[in-house]
Tab-separated table of N, CA, C and O in Angstrom:
chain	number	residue	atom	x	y	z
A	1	UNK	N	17.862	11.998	-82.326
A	1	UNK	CA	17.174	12.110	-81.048
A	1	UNK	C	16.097	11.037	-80.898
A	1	UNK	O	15.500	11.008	-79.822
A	2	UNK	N	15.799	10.218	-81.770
A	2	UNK	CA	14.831	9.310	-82.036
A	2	UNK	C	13.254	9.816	-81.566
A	2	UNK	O	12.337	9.344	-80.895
A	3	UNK	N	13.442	10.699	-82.112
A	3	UNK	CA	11.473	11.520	-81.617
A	3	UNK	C	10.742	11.162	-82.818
A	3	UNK	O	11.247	10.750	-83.862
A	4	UNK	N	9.082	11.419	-82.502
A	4	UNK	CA	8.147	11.004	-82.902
A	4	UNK	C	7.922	12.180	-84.088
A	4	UNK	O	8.215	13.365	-83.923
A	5	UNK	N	7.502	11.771	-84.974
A	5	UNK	CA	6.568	13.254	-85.621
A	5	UNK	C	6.203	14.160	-84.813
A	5	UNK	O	6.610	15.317	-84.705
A	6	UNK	N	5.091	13.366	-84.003
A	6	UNK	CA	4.579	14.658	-82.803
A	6	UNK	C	5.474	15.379	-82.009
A	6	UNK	O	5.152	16.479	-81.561
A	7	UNK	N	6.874	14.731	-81.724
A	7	UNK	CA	7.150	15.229	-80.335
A	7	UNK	C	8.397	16.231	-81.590
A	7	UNK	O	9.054	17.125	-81.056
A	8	UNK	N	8.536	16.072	-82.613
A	8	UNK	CA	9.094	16.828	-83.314
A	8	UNK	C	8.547	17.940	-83.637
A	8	UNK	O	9.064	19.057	-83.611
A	9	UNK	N	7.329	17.603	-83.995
A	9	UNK	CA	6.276	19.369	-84.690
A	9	UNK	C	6.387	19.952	-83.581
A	9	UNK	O	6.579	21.163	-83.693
A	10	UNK	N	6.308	19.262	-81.756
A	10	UNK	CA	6.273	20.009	-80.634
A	10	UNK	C	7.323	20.980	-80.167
A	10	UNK	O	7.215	22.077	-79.620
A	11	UNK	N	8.690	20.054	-80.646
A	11	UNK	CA	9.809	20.621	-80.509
A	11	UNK	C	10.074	22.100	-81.190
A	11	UNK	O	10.457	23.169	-80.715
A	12	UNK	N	9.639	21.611	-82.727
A	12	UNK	CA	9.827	22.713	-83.923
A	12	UNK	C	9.495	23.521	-83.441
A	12	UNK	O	10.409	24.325	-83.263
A	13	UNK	N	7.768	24.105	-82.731
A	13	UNK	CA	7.032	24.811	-82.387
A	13	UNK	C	7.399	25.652	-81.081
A	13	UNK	O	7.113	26.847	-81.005
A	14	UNK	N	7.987	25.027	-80.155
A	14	UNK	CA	8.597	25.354	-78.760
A	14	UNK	C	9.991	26.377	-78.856
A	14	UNK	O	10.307	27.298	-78.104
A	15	UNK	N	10.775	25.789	-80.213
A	15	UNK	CA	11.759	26.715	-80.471
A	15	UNK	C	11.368	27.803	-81.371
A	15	UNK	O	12.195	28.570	-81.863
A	16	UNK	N	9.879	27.882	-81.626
A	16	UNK	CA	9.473	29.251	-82.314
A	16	UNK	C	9.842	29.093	-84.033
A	16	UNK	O	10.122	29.948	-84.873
A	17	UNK	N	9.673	27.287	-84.142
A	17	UNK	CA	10.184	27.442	-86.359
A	17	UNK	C	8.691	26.883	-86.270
A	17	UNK	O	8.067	26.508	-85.277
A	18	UNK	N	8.235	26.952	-87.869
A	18	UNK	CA	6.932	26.425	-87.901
A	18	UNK	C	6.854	25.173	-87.972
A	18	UNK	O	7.734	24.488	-87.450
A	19	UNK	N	6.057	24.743	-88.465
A	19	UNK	CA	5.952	23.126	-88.087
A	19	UNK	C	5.891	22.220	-89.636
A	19	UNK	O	4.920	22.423	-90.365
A	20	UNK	N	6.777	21.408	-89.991
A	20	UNK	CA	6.746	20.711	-90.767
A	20	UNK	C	5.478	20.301	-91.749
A	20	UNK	O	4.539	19.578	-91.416
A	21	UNK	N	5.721	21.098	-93.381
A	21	UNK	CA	4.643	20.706	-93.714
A	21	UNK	C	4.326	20.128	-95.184
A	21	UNK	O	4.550	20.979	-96.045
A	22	UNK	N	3.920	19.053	-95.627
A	22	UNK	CA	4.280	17.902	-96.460
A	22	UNK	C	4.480	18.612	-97.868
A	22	UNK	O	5.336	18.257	-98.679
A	23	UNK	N	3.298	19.999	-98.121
A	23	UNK	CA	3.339	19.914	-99.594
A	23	UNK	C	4.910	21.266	-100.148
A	23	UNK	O	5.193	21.933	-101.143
A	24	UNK	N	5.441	21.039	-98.888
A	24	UNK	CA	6.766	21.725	-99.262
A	24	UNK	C	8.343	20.867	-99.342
A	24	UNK	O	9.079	20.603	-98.391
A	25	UNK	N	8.487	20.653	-100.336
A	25	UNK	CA	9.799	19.601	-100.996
A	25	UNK	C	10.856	19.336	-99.447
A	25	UNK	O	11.380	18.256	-99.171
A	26	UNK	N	10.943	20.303	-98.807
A	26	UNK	CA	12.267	20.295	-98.349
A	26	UNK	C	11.747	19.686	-96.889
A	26	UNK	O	12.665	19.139	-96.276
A	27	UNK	N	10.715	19.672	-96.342
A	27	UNK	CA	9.604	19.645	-95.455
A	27	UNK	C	9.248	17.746	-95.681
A	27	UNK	O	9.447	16.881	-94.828
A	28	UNK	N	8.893	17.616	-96.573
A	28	UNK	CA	8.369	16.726	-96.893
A	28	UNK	C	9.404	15.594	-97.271
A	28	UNK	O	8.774	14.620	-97.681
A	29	UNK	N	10.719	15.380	-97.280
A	29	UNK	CA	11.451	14.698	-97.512
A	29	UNK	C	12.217	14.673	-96.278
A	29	UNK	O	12.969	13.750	-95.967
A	30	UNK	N	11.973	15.869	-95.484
A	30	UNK	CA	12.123	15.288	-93.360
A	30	UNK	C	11.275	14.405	-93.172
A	30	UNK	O	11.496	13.371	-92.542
A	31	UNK	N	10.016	14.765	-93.790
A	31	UNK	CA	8.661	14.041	-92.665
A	31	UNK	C	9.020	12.617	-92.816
A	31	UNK	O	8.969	11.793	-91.904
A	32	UNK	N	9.537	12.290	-94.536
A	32	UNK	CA	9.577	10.994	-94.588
A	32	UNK	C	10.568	9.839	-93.964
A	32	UNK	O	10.455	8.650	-93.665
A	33	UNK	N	11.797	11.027	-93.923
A	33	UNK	CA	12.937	10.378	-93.506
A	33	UNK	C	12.620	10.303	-91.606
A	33	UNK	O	13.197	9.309	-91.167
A	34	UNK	N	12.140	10.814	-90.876
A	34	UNK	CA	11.292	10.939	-89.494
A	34	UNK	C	10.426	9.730	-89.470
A	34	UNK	O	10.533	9.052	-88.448
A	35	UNK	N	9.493	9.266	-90.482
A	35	UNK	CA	8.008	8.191	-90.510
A	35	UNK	C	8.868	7.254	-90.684
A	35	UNK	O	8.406	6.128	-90.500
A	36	UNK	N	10.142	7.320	-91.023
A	36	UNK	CA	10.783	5.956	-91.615
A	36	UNK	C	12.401	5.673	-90.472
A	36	UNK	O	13.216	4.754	-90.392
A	37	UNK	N	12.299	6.487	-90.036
A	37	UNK	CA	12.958	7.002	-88.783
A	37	UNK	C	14.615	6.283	-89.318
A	37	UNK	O	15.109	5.311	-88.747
A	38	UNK	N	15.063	6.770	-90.120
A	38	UNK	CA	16.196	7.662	-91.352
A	38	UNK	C	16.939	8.275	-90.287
A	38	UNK	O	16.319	8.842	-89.388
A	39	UNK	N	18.521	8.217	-90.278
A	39	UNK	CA	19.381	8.762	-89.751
A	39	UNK	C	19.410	9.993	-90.572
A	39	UNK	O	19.063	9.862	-91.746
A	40	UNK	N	19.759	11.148	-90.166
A	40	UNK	CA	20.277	12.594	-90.466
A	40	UNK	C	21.419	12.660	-91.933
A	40	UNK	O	21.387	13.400	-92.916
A	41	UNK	N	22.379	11.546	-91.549
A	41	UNK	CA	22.991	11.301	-92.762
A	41	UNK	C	22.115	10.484	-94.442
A	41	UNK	O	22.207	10.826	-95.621
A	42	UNK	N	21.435	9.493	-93.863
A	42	UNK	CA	20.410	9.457	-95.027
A	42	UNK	C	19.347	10.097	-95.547
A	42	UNK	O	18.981	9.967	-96.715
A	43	UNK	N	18.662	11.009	-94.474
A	43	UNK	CA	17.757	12.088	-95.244
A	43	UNK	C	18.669	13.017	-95.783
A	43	UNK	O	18.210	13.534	-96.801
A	44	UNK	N	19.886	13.454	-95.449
A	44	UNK	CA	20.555	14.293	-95.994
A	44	UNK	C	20.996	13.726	-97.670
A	44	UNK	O	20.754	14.315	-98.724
A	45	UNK	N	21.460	12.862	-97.546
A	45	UNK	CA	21.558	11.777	-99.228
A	45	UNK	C	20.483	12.274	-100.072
A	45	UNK	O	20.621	12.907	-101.118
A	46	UNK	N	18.975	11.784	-99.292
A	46	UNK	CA	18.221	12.400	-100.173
A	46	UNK	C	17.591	13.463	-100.319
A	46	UNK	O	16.972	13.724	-101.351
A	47	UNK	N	17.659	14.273	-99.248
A	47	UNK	CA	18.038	16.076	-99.942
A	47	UNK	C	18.812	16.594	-101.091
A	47	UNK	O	18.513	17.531	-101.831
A	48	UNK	N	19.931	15.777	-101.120
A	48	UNK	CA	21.059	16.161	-101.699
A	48	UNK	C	20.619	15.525	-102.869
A	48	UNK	O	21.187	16.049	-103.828
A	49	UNK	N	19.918	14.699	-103.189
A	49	UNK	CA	19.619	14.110	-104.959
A	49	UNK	C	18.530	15.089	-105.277
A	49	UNK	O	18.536	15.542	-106.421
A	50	UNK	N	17.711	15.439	-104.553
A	50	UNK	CA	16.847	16.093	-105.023
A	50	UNK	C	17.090	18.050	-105.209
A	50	UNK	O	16.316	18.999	-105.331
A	51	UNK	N	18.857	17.858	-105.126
A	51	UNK	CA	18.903	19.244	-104.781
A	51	UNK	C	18.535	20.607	-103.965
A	51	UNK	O	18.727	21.793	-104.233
A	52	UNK	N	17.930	19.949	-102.863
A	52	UNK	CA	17.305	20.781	-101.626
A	52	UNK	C	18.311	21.014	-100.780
A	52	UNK	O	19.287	20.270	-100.878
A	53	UNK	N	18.321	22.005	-99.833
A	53	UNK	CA	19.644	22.017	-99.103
A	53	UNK	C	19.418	21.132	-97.922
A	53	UNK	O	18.276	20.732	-97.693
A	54	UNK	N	20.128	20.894	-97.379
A	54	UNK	CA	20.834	20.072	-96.196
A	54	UNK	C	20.718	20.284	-95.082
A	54	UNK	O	21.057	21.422	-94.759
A	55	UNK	N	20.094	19.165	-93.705
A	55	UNK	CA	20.585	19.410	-92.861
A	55	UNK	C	21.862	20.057	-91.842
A	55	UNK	O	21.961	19.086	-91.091
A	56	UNK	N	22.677	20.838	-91.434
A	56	UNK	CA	23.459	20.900	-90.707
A	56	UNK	C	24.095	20.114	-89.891
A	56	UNK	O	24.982	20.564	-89.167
């Protein structure tokens, strides 16, 4: 969707999930793949090395 951090925590928040937050593994390896603005298939890569589950 090419959104911002912000307009993402806004989104998160609007659909009622909480809002992305760094010192949680699974959280924190979105934020980065988002700041670095990472396709869905490459943050998923590195979910997947770090054994966290996966985007959908």
């Amino acid at each position: 969707m090419k959104l911002s951090l912000d307009e993402v925590q806004t989104l998160l928040k609007s659909a009622g999930y909480p809002a992305l937050y760094v010192k949680l593994p699974f959280d924190s390896v979105v934020l980065y793949g988002i700041c670095k603005r990472l396709s869905v298939v490459e943050i998923n890569e590195i979910l997947f090395e770090y054994e966290l589950e996966t985007l959908g």
